[in-house]
mmCIF file of C-alpha atoms (C1' of nucleotides) in Angstrom:
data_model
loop_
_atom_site.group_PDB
_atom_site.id
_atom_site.type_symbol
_atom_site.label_atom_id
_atom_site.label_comp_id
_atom_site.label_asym_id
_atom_site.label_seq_id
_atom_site.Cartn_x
_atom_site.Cartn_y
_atom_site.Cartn_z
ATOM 1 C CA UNK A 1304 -43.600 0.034 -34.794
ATOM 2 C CA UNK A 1305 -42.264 -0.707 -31.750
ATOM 3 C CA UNK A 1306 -43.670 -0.495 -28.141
ATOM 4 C CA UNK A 1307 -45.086 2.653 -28.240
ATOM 5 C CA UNK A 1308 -46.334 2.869 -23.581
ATOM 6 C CA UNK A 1309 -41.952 3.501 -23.755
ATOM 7 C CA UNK A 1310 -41.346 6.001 -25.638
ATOM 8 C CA UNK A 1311 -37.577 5.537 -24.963
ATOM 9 C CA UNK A 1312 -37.866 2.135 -26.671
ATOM 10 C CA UNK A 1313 -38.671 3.792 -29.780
ATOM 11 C CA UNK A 1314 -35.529 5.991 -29.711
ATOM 12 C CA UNK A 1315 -33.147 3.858 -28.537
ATOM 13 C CA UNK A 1316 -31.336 1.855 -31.273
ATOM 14 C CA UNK A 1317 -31.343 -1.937 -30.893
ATOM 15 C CA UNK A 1318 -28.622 -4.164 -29.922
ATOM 16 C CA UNK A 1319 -27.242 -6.354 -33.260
ATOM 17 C CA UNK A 1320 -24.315 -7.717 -32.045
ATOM 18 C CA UNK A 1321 -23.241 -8.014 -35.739
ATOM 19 C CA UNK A 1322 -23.205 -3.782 -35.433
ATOM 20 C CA UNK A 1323 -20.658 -3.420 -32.461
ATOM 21 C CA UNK A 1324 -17.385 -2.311 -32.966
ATOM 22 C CA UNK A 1325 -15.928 -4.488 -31.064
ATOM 23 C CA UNK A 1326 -17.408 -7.765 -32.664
ATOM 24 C CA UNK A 1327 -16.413 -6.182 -36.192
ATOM 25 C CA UNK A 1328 -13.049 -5.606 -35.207
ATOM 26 C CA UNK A 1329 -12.874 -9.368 -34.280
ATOM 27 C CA UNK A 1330 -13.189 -10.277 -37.453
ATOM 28 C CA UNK A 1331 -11.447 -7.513 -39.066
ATOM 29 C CA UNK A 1332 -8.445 -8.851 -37.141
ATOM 30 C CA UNK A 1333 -9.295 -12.498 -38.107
ATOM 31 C CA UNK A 1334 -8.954 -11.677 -41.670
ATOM 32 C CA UNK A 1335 -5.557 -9.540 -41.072
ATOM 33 C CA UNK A 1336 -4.409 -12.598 -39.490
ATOM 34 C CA UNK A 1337 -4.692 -14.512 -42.053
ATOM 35 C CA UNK A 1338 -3.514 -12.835 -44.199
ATOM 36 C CA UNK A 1339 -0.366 -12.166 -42.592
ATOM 37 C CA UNK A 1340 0.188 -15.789 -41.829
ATOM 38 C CA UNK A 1341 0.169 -16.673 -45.765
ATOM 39 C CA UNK A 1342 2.814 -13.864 -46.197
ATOM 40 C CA UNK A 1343 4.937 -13.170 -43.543
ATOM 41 C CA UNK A 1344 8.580 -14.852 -43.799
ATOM 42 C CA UNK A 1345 10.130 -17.117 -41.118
ATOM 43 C CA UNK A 1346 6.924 -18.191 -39.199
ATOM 44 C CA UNK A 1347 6.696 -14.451 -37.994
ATOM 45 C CA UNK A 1348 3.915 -13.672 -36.037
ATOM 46 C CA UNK A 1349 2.087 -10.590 -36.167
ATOM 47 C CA UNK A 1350 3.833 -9.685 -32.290
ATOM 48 C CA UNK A 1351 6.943 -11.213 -33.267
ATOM 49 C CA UNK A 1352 7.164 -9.515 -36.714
ATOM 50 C CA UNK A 1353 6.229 -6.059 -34.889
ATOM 51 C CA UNK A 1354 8.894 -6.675 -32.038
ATOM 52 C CA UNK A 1355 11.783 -7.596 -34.773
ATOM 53 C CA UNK A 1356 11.110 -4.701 -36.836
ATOM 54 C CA UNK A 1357 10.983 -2.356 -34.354
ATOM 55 C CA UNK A 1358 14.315 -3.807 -32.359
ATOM 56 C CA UNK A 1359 15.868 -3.292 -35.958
ATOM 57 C CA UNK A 1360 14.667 0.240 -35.544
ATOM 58 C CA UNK A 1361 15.941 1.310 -31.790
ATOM 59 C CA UNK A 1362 18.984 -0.803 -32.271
ATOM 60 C CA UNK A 1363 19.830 -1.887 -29.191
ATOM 61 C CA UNK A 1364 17.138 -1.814 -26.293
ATOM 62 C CA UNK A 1365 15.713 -3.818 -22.717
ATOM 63 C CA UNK A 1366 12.719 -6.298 -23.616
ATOM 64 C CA UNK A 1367 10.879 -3.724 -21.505
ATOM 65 C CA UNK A 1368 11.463 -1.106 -23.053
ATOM 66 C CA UNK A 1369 10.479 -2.751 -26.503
ATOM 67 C CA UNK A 1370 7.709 -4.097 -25.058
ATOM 68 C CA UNK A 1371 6.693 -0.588 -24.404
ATOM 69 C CA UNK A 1372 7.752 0.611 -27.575
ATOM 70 C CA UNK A 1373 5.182 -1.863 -29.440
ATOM 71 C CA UNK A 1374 2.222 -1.704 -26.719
ATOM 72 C CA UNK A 1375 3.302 -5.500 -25.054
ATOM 73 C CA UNK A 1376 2.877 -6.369 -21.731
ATOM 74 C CA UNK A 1377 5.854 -7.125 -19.913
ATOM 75 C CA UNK A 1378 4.485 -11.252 -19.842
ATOM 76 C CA UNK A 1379 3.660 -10.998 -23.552
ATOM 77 C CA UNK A 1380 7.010 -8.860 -24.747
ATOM 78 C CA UNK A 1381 9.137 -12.040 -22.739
ATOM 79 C CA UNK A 1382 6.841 -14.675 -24.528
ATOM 80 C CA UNK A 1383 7.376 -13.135 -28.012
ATOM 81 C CA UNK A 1384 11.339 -12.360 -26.908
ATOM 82 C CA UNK A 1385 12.182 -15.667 -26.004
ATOM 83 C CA UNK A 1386 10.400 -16.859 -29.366
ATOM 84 C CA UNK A 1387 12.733 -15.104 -31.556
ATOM 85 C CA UNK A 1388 15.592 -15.770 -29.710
ATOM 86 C CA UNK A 1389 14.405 -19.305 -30.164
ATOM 87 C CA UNK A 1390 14.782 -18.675 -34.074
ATOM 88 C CA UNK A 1391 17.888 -17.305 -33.817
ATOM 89 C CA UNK A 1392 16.773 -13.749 -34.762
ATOM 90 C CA UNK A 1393 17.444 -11.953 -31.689
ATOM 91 C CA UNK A 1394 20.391 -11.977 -29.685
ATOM 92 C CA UNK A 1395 21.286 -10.679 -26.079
ATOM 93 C CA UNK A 1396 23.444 -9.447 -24.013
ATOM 94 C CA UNK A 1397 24.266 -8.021 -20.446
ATOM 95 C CA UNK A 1398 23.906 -4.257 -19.950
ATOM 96 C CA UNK A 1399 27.253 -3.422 -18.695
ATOM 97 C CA UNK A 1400 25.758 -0.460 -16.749
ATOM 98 C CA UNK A 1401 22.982 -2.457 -15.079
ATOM 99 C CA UNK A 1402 22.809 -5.421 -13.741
ATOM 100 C CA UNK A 1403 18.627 -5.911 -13.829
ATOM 101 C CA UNK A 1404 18.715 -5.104 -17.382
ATOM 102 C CA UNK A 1405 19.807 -7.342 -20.612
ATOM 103 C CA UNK A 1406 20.209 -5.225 -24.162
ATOM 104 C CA UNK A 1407 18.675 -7.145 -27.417
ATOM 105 C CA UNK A 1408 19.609 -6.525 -30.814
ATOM 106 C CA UNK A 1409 18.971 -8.197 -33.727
ATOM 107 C CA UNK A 1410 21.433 -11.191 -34.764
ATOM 108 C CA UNK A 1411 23.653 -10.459 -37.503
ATOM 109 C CA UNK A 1412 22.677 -12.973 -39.626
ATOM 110 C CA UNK A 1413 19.291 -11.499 -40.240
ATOM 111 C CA UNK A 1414 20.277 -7.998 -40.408
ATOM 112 C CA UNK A 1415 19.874 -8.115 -44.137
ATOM 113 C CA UNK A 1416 15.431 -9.452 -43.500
ATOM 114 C CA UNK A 1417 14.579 -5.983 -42.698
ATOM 115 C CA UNK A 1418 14.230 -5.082 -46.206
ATOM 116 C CA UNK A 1419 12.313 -8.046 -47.026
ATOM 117 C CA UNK A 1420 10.234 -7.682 -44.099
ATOM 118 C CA UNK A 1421 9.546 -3.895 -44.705
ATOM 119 C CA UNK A 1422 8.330 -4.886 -48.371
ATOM 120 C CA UNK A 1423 6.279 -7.886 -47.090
ATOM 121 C CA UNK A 1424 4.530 -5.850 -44.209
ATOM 122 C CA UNK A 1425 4.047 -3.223 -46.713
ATOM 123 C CA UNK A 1426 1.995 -5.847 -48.618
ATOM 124 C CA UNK A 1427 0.549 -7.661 -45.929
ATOM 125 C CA UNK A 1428 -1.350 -4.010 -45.386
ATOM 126 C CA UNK A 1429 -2.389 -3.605 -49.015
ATOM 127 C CA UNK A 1430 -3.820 -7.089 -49.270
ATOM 128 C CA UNK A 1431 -5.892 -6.449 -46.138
ATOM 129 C CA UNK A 1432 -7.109 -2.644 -47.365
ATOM 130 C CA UNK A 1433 -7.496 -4.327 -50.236
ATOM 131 C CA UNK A 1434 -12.011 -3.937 -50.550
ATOM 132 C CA UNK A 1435 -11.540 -0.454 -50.325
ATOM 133 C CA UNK A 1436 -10.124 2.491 -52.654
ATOM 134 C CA UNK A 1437 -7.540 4.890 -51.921
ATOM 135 C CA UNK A 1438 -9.776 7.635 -50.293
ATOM 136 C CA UNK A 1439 -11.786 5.331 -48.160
ATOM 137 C CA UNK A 1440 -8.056 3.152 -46.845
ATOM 138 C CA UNK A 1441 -6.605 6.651 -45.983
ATOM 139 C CA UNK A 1442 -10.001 7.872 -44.370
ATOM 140 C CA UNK A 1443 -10.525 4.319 -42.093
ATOM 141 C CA UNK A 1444 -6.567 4.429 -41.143
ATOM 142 C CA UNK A 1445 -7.000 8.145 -39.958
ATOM 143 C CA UNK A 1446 -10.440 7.365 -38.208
ATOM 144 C CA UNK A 1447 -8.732 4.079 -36.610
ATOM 145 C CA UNK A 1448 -6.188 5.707 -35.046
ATOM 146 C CA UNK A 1449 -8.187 7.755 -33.456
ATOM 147 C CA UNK A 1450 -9.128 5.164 -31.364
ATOM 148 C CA UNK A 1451 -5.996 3.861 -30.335
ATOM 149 C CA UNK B 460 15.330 13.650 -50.169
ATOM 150 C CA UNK B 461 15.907 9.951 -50.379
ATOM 151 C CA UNK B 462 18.000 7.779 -52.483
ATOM 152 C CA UNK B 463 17.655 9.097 -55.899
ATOM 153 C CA UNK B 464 20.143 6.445 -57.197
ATOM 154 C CA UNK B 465 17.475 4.209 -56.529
ATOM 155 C CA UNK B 466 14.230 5.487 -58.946
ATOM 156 C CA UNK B 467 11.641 2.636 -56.833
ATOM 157 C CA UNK B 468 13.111 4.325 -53.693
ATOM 158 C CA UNK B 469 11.770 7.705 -53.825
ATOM 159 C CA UNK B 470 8.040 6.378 -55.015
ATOM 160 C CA UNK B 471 8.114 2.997 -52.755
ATOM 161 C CA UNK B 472 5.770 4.438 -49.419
ATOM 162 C CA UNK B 473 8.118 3.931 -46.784
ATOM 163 C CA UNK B 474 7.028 1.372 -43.743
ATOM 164 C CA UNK B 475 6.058 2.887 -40.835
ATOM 165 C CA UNK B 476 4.936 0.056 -38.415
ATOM 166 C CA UNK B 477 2.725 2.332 -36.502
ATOM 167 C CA UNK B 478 0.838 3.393 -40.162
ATOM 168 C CA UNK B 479 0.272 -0.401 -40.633
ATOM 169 C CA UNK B 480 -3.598 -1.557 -40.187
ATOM 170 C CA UNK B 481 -2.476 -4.622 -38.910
ATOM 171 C CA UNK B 482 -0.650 -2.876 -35.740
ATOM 172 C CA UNK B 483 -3.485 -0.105 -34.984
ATOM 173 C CA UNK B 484 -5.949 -2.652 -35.223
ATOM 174 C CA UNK B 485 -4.450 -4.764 -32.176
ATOM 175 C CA UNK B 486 -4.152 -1.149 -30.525
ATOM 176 C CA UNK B 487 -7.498 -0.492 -30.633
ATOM 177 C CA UNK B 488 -8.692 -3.490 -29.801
ATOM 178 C CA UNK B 489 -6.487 -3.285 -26.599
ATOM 179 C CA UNK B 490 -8.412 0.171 -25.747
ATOM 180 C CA UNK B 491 -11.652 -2.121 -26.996
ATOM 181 C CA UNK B 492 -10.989 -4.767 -24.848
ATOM 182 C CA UNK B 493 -9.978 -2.406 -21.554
ATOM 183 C CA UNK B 494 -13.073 -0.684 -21.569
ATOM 184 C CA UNK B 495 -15.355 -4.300 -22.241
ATOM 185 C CA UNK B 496 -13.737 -5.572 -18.851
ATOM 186 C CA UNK B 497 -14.570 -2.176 -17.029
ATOM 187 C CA UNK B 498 -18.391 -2.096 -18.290
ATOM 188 C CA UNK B 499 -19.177 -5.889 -18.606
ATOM 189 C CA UNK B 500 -20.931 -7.650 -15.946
ATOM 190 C CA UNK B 501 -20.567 -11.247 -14.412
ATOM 191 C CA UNK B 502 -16.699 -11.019 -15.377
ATOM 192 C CA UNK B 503 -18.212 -11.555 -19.358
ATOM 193 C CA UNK B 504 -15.690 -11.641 -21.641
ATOM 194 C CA UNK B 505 -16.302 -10.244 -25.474
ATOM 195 C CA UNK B 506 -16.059 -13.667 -26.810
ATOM 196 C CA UNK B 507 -18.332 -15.129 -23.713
ATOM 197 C CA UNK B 508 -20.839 -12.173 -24.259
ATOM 198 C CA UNK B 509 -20.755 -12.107 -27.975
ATOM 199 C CA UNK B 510 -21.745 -16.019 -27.706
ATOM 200 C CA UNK B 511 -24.105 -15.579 -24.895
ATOM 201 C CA UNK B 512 -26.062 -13.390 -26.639
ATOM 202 C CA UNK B 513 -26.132 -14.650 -30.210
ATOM 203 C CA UNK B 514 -27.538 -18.154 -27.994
ATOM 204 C CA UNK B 515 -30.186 -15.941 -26.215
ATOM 205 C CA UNK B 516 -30.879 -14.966 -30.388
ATOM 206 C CA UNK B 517 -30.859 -18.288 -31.811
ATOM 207 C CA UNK B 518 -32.599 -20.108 -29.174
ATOM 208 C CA UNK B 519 -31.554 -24.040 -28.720
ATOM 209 C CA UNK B 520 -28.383 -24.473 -30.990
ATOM 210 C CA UNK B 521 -25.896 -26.485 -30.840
ATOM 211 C CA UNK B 522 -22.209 -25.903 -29.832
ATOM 212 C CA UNK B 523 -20.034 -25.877 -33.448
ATOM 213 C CA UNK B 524 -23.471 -24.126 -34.991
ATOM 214 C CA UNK B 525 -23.359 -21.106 -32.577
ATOM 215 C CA UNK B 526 -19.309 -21.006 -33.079
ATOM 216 C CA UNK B 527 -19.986 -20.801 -36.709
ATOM 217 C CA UNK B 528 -22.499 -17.558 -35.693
ATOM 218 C CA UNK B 529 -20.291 -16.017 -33.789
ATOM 219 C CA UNK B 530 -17.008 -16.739 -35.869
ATOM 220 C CA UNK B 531 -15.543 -18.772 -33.242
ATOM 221 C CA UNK B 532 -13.085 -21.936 -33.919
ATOM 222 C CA UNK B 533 -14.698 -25.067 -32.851
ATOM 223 C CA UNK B 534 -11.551 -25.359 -29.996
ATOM 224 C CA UNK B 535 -12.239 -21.911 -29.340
ATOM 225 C CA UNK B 536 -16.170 -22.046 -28.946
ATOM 226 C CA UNK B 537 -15.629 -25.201 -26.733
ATOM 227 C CA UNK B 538 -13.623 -23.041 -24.171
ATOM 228 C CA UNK B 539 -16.132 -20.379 -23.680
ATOM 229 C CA UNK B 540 -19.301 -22.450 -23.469
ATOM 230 C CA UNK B 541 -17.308 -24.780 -21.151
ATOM 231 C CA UNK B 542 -17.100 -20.919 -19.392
ATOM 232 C CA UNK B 543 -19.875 -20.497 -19.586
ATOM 233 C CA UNK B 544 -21.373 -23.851 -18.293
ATOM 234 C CA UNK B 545 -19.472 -23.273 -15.718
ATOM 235 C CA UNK B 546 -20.430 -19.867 -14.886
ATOM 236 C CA UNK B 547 -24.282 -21.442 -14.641
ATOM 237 C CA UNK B 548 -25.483 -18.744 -17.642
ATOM 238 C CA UNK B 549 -25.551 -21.520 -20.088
ATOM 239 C CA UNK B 550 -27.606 -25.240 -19.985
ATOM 240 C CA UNK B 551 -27.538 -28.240 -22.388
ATOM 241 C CA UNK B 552 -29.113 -31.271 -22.970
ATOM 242 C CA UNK B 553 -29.085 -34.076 -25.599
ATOM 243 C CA UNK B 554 -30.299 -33.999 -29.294
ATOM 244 C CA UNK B 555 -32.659 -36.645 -29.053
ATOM 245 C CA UNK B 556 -32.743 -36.527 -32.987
ATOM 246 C CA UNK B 557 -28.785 -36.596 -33.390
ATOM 247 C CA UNK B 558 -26.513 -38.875 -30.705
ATOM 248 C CA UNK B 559 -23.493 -36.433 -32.044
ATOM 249 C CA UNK B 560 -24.808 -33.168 -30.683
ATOM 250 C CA UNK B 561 -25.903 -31.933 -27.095
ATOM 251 C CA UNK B 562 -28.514 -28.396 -27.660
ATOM 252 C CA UNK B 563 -26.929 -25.568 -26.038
ATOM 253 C CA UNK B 564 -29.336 -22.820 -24.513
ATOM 254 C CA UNK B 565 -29.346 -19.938 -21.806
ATOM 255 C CA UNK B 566 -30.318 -20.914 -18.264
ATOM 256 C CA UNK B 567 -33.628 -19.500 -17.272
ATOM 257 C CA UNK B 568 -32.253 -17.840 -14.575
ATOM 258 C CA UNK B 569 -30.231 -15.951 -16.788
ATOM 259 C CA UNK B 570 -33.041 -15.372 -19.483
ATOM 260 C CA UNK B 571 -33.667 -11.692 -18.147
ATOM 261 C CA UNK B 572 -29.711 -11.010 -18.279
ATOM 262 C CA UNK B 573 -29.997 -9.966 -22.223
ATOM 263 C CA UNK B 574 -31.701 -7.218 -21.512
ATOM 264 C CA UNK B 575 -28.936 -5.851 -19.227
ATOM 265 C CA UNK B 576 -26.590 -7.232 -21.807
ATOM 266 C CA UNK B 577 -27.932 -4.995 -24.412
ATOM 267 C CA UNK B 578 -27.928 -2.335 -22.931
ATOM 268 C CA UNK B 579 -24.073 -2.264 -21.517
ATOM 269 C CA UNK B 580 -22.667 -3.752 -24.928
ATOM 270 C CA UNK B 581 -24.790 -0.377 -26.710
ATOM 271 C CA UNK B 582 -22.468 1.398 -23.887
ATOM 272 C CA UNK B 583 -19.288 -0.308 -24.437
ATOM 273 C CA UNK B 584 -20.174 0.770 -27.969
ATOM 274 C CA UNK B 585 -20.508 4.207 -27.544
ATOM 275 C CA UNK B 586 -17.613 4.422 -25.507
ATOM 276 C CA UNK B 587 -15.160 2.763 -27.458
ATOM 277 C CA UNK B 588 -16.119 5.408 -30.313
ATOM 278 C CA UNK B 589 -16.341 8.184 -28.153
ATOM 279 C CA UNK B 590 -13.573 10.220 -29.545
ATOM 280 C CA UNK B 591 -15.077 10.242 -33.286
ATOM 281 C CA UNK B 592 -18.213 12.253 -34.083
ATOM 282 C CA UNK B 593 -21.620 10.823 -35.395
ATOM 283 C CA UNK B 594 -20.494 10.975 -39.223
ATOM 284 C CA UNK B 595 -17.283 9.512 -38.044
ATOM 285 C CA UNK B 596 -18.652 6.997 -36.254
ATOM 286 C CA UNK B 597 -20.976 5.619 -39.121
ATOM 287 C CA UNK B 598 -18.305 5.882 -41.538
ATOM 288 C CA UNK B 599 -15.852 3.503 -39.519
ATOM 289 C CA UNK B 600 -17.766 1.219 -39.169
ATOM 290 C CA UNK B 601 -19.069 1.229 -42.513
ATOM 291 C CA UNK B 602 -15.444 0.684 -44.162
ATOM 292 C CA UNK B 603 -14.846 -1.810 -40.787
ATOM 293 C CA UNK B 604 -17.774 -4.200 -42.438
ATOM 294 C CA UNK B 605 -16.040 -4.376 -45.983
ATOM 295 C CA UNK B 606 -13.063 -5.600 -44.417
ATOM 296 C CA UNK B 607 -14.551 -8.478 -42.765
ATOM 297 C "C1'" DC C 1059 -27.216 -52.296 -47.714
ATOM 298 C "C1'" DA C 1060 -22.295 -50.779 -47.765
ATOM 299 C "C1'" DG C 1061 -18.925 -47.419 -48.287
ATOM 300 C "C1'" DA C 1062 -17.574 -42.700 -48.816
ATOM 301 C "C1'" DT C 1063 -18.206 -38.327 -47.019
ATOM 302 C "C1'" DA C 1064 -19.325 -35.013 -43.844
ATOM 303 C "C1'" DA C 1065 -20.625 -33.131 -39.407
ATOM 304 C "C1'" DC C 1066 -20.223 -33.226 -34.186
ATOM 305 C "C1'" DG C 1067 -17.495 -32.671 -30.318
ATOM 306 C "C1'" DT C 1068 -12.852 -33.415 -28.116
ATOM 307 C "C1'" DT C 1069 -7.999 -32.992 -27.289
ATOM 308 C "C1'" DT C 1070 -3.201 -31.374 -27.911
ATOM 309 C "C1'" DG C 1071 0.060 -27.967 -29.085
ATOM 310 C "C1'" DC C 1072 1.392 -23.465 -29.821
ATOM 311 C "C1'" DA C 1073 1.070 -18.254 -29.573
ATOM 312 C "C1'" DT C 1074 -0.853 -14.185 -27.870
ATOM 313 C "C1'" DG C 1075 -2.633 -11.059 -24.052
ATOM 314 C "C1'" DC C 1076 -3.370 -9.257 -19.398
ATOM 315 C "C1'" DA C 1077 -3.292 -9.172 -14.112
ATOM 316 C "C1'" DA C 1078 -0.805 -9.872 -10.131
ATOM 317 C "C1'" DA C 1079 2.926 -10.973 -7.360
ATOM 318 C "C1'" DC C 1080 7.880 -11.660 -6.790
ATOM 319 C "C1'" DG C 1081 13.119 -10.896 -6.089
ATOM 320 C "C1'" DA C 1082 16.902 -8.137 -7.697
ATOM 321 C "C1'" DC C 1083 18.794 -3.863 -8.608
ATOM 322 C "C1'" DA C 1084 19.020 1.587 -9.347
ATOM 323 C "C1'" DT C 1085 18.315 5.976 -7.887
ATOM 324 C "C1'" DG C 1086 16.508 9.703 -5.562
ATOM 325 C "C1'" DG C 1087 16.094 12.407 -1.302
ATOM 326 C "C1'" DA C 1088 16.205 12.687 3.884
ATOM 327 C "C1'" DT D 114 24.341 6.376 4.287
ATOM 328 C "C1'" DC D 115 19.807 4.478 4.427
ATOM 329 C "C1'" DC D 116 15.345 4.022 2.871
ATOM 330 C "C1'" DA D 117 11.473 4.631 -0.265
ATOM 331 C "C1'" DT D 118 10.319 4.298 -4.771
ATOM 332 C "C1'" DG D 119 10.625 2.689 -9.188
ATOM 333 C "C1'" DT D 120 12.365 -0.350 -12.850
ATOM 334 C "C1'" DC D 121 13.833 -4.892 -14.804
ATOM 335 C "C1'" DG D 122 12.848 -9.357 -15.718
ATOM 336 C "C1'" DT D 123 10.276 -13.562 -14.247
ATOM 337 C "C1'" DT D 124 6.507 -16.579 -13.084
ATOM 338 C "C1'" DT D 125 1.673 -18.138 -12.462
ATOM 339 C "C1'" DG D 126 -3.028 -18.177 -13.725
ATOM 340 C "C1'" DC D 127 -6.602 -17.441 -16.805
ATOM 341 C "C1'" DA D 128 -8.862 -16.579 -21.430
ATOM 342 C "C1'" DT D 129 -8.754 -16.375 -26.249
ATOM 343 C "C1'" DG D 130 -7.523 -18.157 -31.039
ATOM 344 C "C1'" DC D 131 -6.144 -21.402 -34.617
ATOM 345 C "C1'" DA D 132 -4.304 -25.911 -36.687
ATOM 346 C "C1'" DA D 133 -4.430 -30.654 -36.744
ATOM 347 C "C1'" DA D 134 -5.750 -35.076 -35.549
ATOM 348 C "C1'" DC D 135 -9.158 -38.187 -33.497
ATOM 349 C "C1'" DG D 136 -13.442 -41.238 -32.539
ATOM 350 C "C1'" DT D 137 -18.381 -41.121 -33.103
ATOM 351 C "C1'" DT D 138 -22.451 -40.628 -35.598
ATOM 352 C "C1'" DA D 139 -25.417 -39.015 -39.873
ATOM 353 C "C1'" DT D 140 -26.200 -38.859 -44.344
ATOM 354 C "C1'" DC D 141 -25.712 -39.442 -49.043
ATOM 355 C "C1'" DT D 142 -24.660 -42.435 -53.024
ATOM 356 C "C1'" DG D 143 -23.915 -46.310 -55.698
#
DNA sequence: CAGATAACGTTTGCATGCAAACGACATGGA
DNA sequence: TCCATGTCGTTTGCATGCAAACGTTATCTG
C-alpha cells in the first residue's frame, strides 16, 4: 500500500522511466538502426536511404521540397543532400525557371539501385517486425502512425 | 493489375517508404521529441532527463554504469553528464575504492526536482499518446517492448 | 608475481536533427 | 512599378548517437 493521508498518490500511476513511450521508442529506434546499418547498400543511412528513394520517386525536385517530402529540416535535408552528392548518387542542376532554386535527380548510374534498395528496405522492415506475428506487425504499424 | 509476366511481382508487397517502421518511427519520435521540449523543464533534454532520473534511481553510480542503464554509448553518456555537470543538476566525486572511476550523483539542490520530473514525463506521456484510446495505448506499447 | 584481459573514462570523426538568422530571388497586390 | 511576403538555399550553434582508438587502472590467471 501506498501513502494512504493522499489519496491521489494511490491513483496516480508511478513514473518507470523504462514505461514511457518515449524512452521505448529510443530503443526501438536503436535496434532499427542497427539493423539497417548491417543491410542497407552503399553506406546508406537511414535519412540518406529515405531521401534517395523518394528523389527516385518525384523525379526531379528542390532539396526543399524533398526535405519536405521526407519530414527533414531544411539544415538536415542539405546535410544528407550534400552526402549523396558526395557518393555520386545524386546529381544537380540549375532550375532554368528560378534562379533561388537547384533541381536534383538521381545520377544515372544508380538509376538501376532502386530495385535493390526497394527489396533491401523491404527487408530491413521485416527483420525489425521480426518478434512479432502478422496480426500484431499490422496492428503496431496502424497504431504507430497514429502518432505521427 | 501489375506485371503478370512477372509471377514474384504480383505477390512481392510493394515498398511504400511511408508504410516502413523504420520511417514512422523517426516521425513519431519527431512529434515525441516536439512535445518533450514544450513540457520539459530546465531546458532537459530526453536523453538528459532519462539519465537524470535513472541517477536520482540508482543513487551514486558511476558514469559508463548509468550509460549502460539508460542505453546510452559511453561517448554519448559523457556528453550529457558533462550537460549536466554543467547545468549544476549533477555532482561527482572520486571512487576512493577504484582510481578509474569518479561516482556520479544528483546535486542536493536538485534532489526535490524528481518529483517535478515525474510528474511532467507522466504528462509528456500522456500527451504523446493522446490520439489512441486506453486499449490502444496499452497495446502499443506492449508490441513497442518486444521490439526493443 | 607477471601477464593477459577487461573495465573506466576520454577523444576524434562522422551523421543526424532542430532553431534561428541571413541574403537572394519570386510573386502577389496596392 | 514598388513593396510586402514568402520561398530557396546556406550557415552557425547546440545536442544526440555510434564507432574506433587510446591511456589508465583492476582483476583474474597461470
Amino acid at each position: 500500500m501506498s501513502d494512504l493521508t493522499n489519496p491521489a498518490e494511490t491513483t496516480r500511476p508511478a513514473y518507470v522511466l523504462d514505461e514511457q513511450v518515449g524512452f521505448i521508442l529510443r530503443l526501438v529506434g536503436q535496434r532499427h538502426s542497427a539493423i539497417f546499418q548491417r543491410l542497407a547498400p552503399e553506406g546508406l543511412t537511414t535519412t540518406q536511404f529515405a531521401a534517395f528513394v523518394r528523389l527516385a520517386e518525384l523525379g526531379e525536385c528542390s532539396q526543399n521540397e524533398l526535405g519536405r517530402r521526407t519530414a527533414m529540416d531544411v539544415a538536415t535535408i542539405k546535410g544528407v543532400v550534400d552526402r549523396l552528392r558526395r557518393k555520386g548518387m545524386v546529381t544537380l542542376r540549375d532550375d532554368p525557371h528560378d534562379k533561388r532554386r537547384a533541381l536534383l535527380s538521381v545520377a544515372p548510374d544508380y538509376a538501376h539501385l532502386t530495385d535493390d534498395l526497394y527489396s533491401v528496405g523491404l527487408r530491413i522492415s521485416a527483420e525489425t517486425l521480426e518478434p512479432l506475428n502478422r496480426d500484431e506487425q499490422r496492428t503496431l504499424l496502424r497504431l504507430l502512425k497514429k502518432l505521427r
